[in-house]
């Protein structure tokens, strides 16, 4: 037993799920999706993928969008594989359209939009926007964080 090593792949699925639940699911999905068939199967467990918050928090609590590289991987590779599990989505408002157009989300009912500006709001909630059906017919809980340079930040919650 002098040179005995255990690897993460040696752990049973139940233990991996318990560990994965303690980790940030966005980092987990980005790092482990498509690593192997077993990890893919575990990552598709709905309680690991039913709530996605696709944004970055800085140390001083400022919110920014994910990098284009990370967002590209989510929109092209990850979301199309887990879209049916997603019930809640949080994102920086400049990324929401790109994320929502990456796949159909049949179970999505909650949405949080951060750093909302008047221009983005006018675009997103315009009757001609192709996402308006999702906002009208699917979202039952909407949280909007409004970015206003005069006032710091505040959150307005709207129940539909």
PDB file of C-alpha atoms in Angstrom:
ATOM      1  CA  UNK A   1       0.000   0.000   0.000  1.00  0.00           C
ATOM      2  CA  UNK A   2       3.037   2.193  -0.097  1.00  0.00           C
ATOM      3  CA  UNK A   3       2.130   3.658  -3.518  1.00  0.00           C
ATOM      4  CA  UNK A   4      -1.640   3.380  -3.419  1.00  0.00           C
ATOM      5  CA  UNK A   5      -3.435   6.213  -5.207  1.00  0.00           C
ATOM      6  CA  UNK A   6      -7.113   6.876  -5.564  1.00  0.00           C
ATOM      7  CA  UNK A   7      -8.395   8.937  -8.444  1.00  0.00           C
ATOM      8  CA  UNK A   8     -11.665  10.780  -8.784  1.00  0.00           C
ATOM      9  CA  UNK A   9     -12.801   8.235 -11.337  1.00  0.00           C
ATOM     10  CA  UNK A  10     -12.446   5.510  -8.702  1.00  0.00           C
ATOM     11  CA  UNK A  11     -15.206   7.048  -6.576  1.00  0.00           C
ATOM     12  CA  UNK A  12     -18.789   5.746  -6.862  1.00  0.00           C
ATOM     13  CA  UNK A  13     -21.349   7.896  -8.708  1.00  0.00           C
ATOM     14  CA  UNK A  14     -23.282   8.664  -5.520  1.00  0.00           C
ATOM     15  CA  UNK A  15     -20.184  10.136  -3.894  1.00  0.00           C
ATOM     16  CA  UNK A  16     -19.290  12.123  -7.010  1.00  0.00           C
ATOM     17  CA  UNK A  17     -22.801  13.605  -7.090  1.00  0.00           C
ATOM     18  CA  UNK A  18     -22.478  14.619  -3.439  1.00  0.00           C
ATOM     19  CA  UNK A  19     -19.135  16.282  -4.162  1.00  0.00           C
ATOM     20  CA  UNK A  20     -20.384  17.947  -7.352  1.00  0.00           C
ATOM     21  CA  UNK A  21     -23.398  19.435  -5.516  1.00  0.00           C
ATOM     22  CA  UNK A  22     -20.969  21.309  -3.252  1.00  0.00           C
ATOM     23  CA  UNK A  23     -19.151  22.884  -6.205  1.00  0.00           C
ATOM     24  CA  UNK A  24     -20.116  25.760  -8.475  1.00  0.00           C
ATOM     25  CA  UNK A  25     -22.166  24.106 -11.211  1.00  0.00           C
ATOM     26  CA  UNK A  26     -21.003  26.511 -13.923  1.00  0.00           C
ATOM     27  CA  UNK A  27     -17.325  25.741 -13.249  1.00  0.00           C
ATOM     28  CA  UNK A  28     -18.217  22.062 -12.997  1.00  0.00           C
ATOM     29  CA  UNK A  29     -20.087  21.985 -16.309  1.00  0.00           C
ATOM     30  CA  UNK A  30     -17.393  23.996 -18.061  1.00  0.00           C
ATOM     31  CA  UNK A  31     -14.582  21.785 -16.735  1.00  0.00           C
ATOM     32  CA  UNK A  32     -16.105  18.312 -16.859  1.00  0.00           C
ATOM     33  CA  UNK A  33     -18.688  18.249 -19.656  1.00  0.00           C
ATOM     34  CA  UNK A  34     -17.464  15.925 -22.410  1.00  0.00           C
ATOM     35  CA  UNK A  35     -14.482  14.704 -20.387  1.00  0.00           C
ATOM     36  CA  UNK A  36     -15.928  11.189 -20.421  1.00  0.00           C
ATOM     37  CA  UNK A  37     -19.259   9.375 -20.719  1.00  0.00           C
ATOM     38  CA  UNK A  38     -19.536   8.759 -16.990  1.00  0.00           C
ATOM     39  CA  UNK A  39     -19.086  12.433 -16.057  1.00  0.00           C
ATOM     40  CA  UNK A  40     -21.581  13.445 -18.752  1.00  0.00           C
ATOM     41  CA  UNK A  41     -24.156  11.082 -17.271  1.00  0.00           C
ATOM     42  CA  UNK A  42     -23.603  12.478 -13.768  1.00  0.00           C
ATOM     43  CA  UNK A  43     -23.659  16.096 -14.973  1.00  0.00           C
ATOM     44  CA  UNK A  44     -27.045  15.528 -16.603  1.00  0.00           C
ATOM     45  CA  UNK A  45     -28.598  14.940 -13.171  1.00  0.00           C
ATOM     46  CA  UNK A  46     -31.263  17.639 -13.076  1.00  0.00           C
ATOM     47  CA  UNK A  47     -30.366  19.069  -9.663  1.00  0.00           C
ATOM     48  CA  UNK A  48     -26.890  19.890 -11.006  1.00  0.00           C
ATOM     49  CA  UNK A  49     -28.270  21.598 -14.098  1.00  0.00           C
ATOM     50  CA  UNK A  50     -31.661  23.016 -13.146  1.00  0.00           C
ATOM     51  CA  UNK A  51     -30.242  26.361 -11.968  1.00  0.00           C
ATOM     52  CA  UNK A  52     -27.634  28.153 -14.064  1.00  0.00           C
ATOM     53  CA  UNK A  53     -26.073  31.501 -13.230  1.00  0.00           C
ATOM     54  CA  UNK A  54     -23.985  32.470 -16.225  1.00  0.00           C
ATOM     55  CA  UNK A  55     -22.122  35.574 -15.086  1.00  0.00           C
ATOM     56  CA  UNK A  56     -19.056  36.616 -13.112  1.00  0.00           C
ATOM     57  CA  UNK A  57     -19.041  38.225  -9.660  1.00  0.00           C
ATOM     58  CA  UNK A  58     -15.994  40.270  -8.774  1.00  0.00           C
ATOM     59  CA  UNK A  59     -14.566  40.510  -5.271  1.00  0.00           C
ATOM     60  CA  UNK A  60     -16.253  43.910  -4.810  1.00  0.00           C
ATOM     61  CA  UNK A  61     -19.652  42.450  -5.889  1.00  0.00           C
ATOM     62  CA  UNK A  62     -19.661  43.891  -9.383  1.00  0.00           C
ATOM     63  CA  UNK A  63     -21.324  41.725 -12.014  1.00  0.00           C
ATOM     64  CA  UNK A  64     -19.966  41.178 -15.499  1.00  0.00           C
ATOM     65  CA  UNK A  65     -20.687  38.807 -18.381  1.00  0.00           C
ATOM     66  CA  UNK A  66     -18.744  35.610 -18.898  1.00  0.00           C
ATOM     67  CA  UNK A  67     -15.865  35.808 -21.355  1.00  0.00           C
ATOM     68  CA  UNK A  68     -16.738  35.137 -24.994  1.00  0.00           C
ATOM     69  CA  UNK A  69     -14.753  31.889 -24.888  1.00  0.00           C
ATOM     70  CA  UNK A  70     -16.675  30.546 -21.895  1.00  0.00           C
ATOM     71  CA  UNK A  71     -20.015  31.782 -23.227  1.00  0.00           C
ATOM     72  CA  UNK A  72     -19.305  30.214 -26.635  1.00  0.00           C
ATOM     73  CA  UNK A  73     -18.689  26.829 -25.030  1.00  0.00           C
ATOM     74  CA  UNK A  74     -21.879  27.083 -22.985  1.00  0.00           C
ATOM     75  CA  UNK A  75     -24.033  28.191 -25.917  1.00  0.00           C
ATOM     76  CA  UNK A  76     -22.633  25.739 -28.468  1.00  0.00           C
ATOM     77  CA  UNK A  77     -21.711  22.658 -26.435  1.00  0.00           C
ATOM     78  CA  UNK A  78     -23.179  22.614 -22.932  1.00  0.00           C
ATOM     79  CA  UNK A  79     -26.624  24.235 -23.037  1.00  0.00           C
ATOM     80  CA  UNK A  80     -27.852  22.140 -25.986  1.00  0.00           C
ATOM     81  CA  UNK A  81     -27.153  19.029 -23.864  1.00  0.00           C
ATOM     82  CA  UNK A  82     -28.832  20.199 -20.643  1.00  0.00           C
ATOM     83  CA  UNK A  83     -31.469  22.705 -21.837  1.00  0.00           C
ATOM     84  CA  UNK A  84     -34.387  20.469 -20.859  1.00  0.00           C
ATOM     85  CA  UNK A  85     -33.254  20.490 -17.198  1.00  0.00           C
ATOM     86  CA  UNK A  86     -32.922  24.272 -16.842  1.00  0.00           C
ATOM     87  CA  UNK A  87     -35.669  25.772 -14.667  1.00  0.00           C
ATOM     88  CA  UNK A  88     -33.884  28.919 -13.511  1.00  0.00           C
ATOM     89  CA  UNK A  89     -31.409  31.065 -15.411  1.00  0.00           C
ATOM     90  CA  UNK A  90     -29.434  34.019 -14.137  1.00  0.00           C
ATOM     91  CA  UNK A  91     -27.320  36.058 -16.516  1.00  0.00           C
ATOM     92  CA  UNK A  92     -25.834  39.433 -17.174  1.00  0.00           C
ATOM     93  CA  UNK A  93     -28.408  41.227 -19.340  1.00  0.00           C
ATOM     94  CA  UNK A  94     -26.103  41.759 -22.317  1.00  0.00           C
ATOM     95  CA  UNK A  95     -25.749  37.950 -22.648  1.00  0.00           C
ATOM     96  CA  UNK A  96     -29.354  36.871 -22.142  1.00  0.00           C
ATOM     97  CA  UNK A  97     -30.421  36.887 -25.776  1.00  0.00           C
ATOM     98  CA  UNK A  98     -27.454  34.804 -26.861  1.00  0.00           C
ATOM     99  CA  UNK A  99     -28.055  32.298 -24.035  1.00  0.00           C
ATOM    100  CA  UNK A 100     -31.805  32.018 -24.576  1.00  0.00           C
ATOM    101  CA  UNK A 101     -31.342  31.483 -28.314  1.00  0.00           C
ATOM    102  CA  UNK A 102     -28.826  28.663 -27.723  1.00  0.00           C
ATOM    103  CA  UNK A 103     -31.664  26.151 -27.190  1.00  0.00           C
ATOM    104  CA  UNK A 104     -35.319  25.773 -26.278  1.00  0.00           C
ATOM    105  CA  UNK A 105     -35.855  25.610 -22.527  1.00  0.00           C
ATOM    106  CA  UNK A 106     -39.125  23.718 -21.983  1.00  0.00           C
ATOM    107  CA  UNK A 107     -38.892  23.880 -18.173  1.00  0.00           C
ATOM    108  CA  UNK A 108     -37.527  27.409 -17.761  1.00  0.00           C
ATOM    109  CA  UNK A 109     -39.789  29.435 -15.470  1.00  0.00           C
ATOM    110  CA  UNK A 110     -37.424  31.797 -13.655  1.00  0.00           C
ATOM    111  CA  UNK A 111     -35.063  34.409 -14.996  1.00  0.00           C
ATOM    112  CA  UNK A 112     -32.684  36.855 -13.306  1.00  0.00           C
ATOM    113  CA  UNK A 113     -31.199  39.632 -15.423  1.00  0.00           C
ATOM    114  CA  UNK A 114     -28.320  41.605 -13.962  1.00  0.00           C
ATOM    115  CA  UNK A 115     -26.913  44.983 -15.023  1.00  0.00           C
ATOM    116  CA  UNK A 116     -30.073  45.859 -16.931  1.00  0.00           C
ATOM    117  CA  UNK A 117     -29.948  49.165 -18.776  1.00  0.00           C
ATOM    118  CA  UNK A 118     -32.816  51.038 -20.335  1.00  0.00           C
ATOM    119  CA  UNK A 119     -31.575  50.259 -23.863  1.00  0.00           C
ATOM    120  CA  UNK A 120     -31.319  46.517 -23.217  1.00  0.00           C
ATOM    121  CA  UNK A 121     -34.749  46.475 -21.535  1.00  0.00           C
ATOM    122  CA  UNK A 122     -36.351  48.256 -24.487  1.00  0.00           C
ATOM    123  CA  UNK A 123     -34.791  45.739 -26.852  1.00  0.00           C
ATOM    124  CA  UNK A 124     -35.601  42.603 -24.820  1.00  0.00           C
ATOM    125  CA  UNK A 125     -39.180  43.457 -23.917  1.00  0.00           C
ATOM    126  CA  UNK A 126     -40.135  44.817 -27.317  1.00  0.00           C
ATOM    127  CA  UNK A 127     -43.111  43.021 -28.919  1.00  0.00           C
ATOM    128  CA  UNK A 128     -40.989  42.387 -32.018  1.00  0.00           C
ATOM    129  CA  UNK A 129     -38.208  40.596 -30.145  1.00  0.00           C
ATOM    130  CA  UNK A 130     -38.193  36.874 -30.909  1.00  0.00           C
ATOM    131  CA  UNK A 131     -37.830  36.103 -27.197  1.00  0.00           C
ATOM    132  CA  UNK A 132     -41.042  37.869 -26.190  1.00  0.00           C
ATOM    133  CA  UNK A 133     -43.018  34.590 -26.175  1.00  0.00           C
ATOM    134  CA  UNK A 134     -40.671  33.162 -23.543  1.00  0.00           C
ATOM    135  CA  UNK A 135     -41.148  36.260 -21.395  1.00  0.00           C
ATOM    136  CA  UNK A 136     -44.940  36.231 -21.810  1.00  0.00           C
ATOM    137  CA  UNK A 137     -45.763  32.523 -21.711  1.00  0.00           C
ATOM    138  CA  UNK A 138     -43.041  30.793 -19.772  1.00  0.00           C
ATOM    139  CA  UNK A 139     -41.369  33.016 -17.185  1.00  0.00           C
ATOM    140  CA  UNK A 140     -43.334  33.165 -13.942  1.00  0.00           C
ATOM    141  CA  UNK A 141     -40.617  34.793 -11.834  1.00  0.00           C
ATOM    142  CA  UNK A 142     -38.415  37.572 -13.126  1.00  0.00           C
ATOM    143  CA  UNK A 143     -35.699  39.343 -11.161  1.00  0.00           C
ATOM    144  CA  UNK A 144     -34.077  42.399 -12.676  1.00  0.00           C
ATOM    145  CA  UNK A 145     -30.959  44.090 -11.338  1.00  0.00           C
ATOM    146  CA  UNK A 146     -30.891  47.601 -12.732  1.00  0.00           C
ATOM    147  CA  UNK A 147     -27.591  49.303 -13.361  1.00  0.00           C
ATOM    148  CA  UNK A 148     -27.894  53.013 -12.757  1.00  0.00           C
ATOM    149  CA  UNK A 149     -24.772  55.175 -12.543  1.00  0.00           C
ATOM    150  CA  UNK A 150     -26.566  57.765 -10.348  1.00  0.00           C
ATOM    151  CA  UNK A 151     -27.744  55.254  -7.774  1.00  0.00           C
ATOM    152  CA  UNK A 152     -25.533  52.287  -6.928  1.00  0.00           C
ATOM    153  CA  UNK A 153     -27.327  48.993  -7.656  1.00  0.00           C
ATOM    154  CA  UNK A 154     -30.676  47.756  -6.550  1.00  0.00           C
ATOM    155  CA  UNK A 155     -32.790  44.731  -7.304  1.00  0.00           C
ATOM    156  CA  UNK A 156     -36.372  44.894  -8.375  1.00  0.00           C
ATOM    157  CA  UNK A 157     -38.322  41.663  -8.306  1.00  0.00           C
ATOM    158  CA  UNK A 158     -41.300  41.308 -10.586  1.00  0.00           C
ATOM    159  CA  UNK A 159     -43.744  38.422 -10.283  1.00  0.00           C
ATOM    160  CA  UNK A 160     -45.700  37.663 -13.383  1.00  0.00           C
TER     161      UNK A 160
END
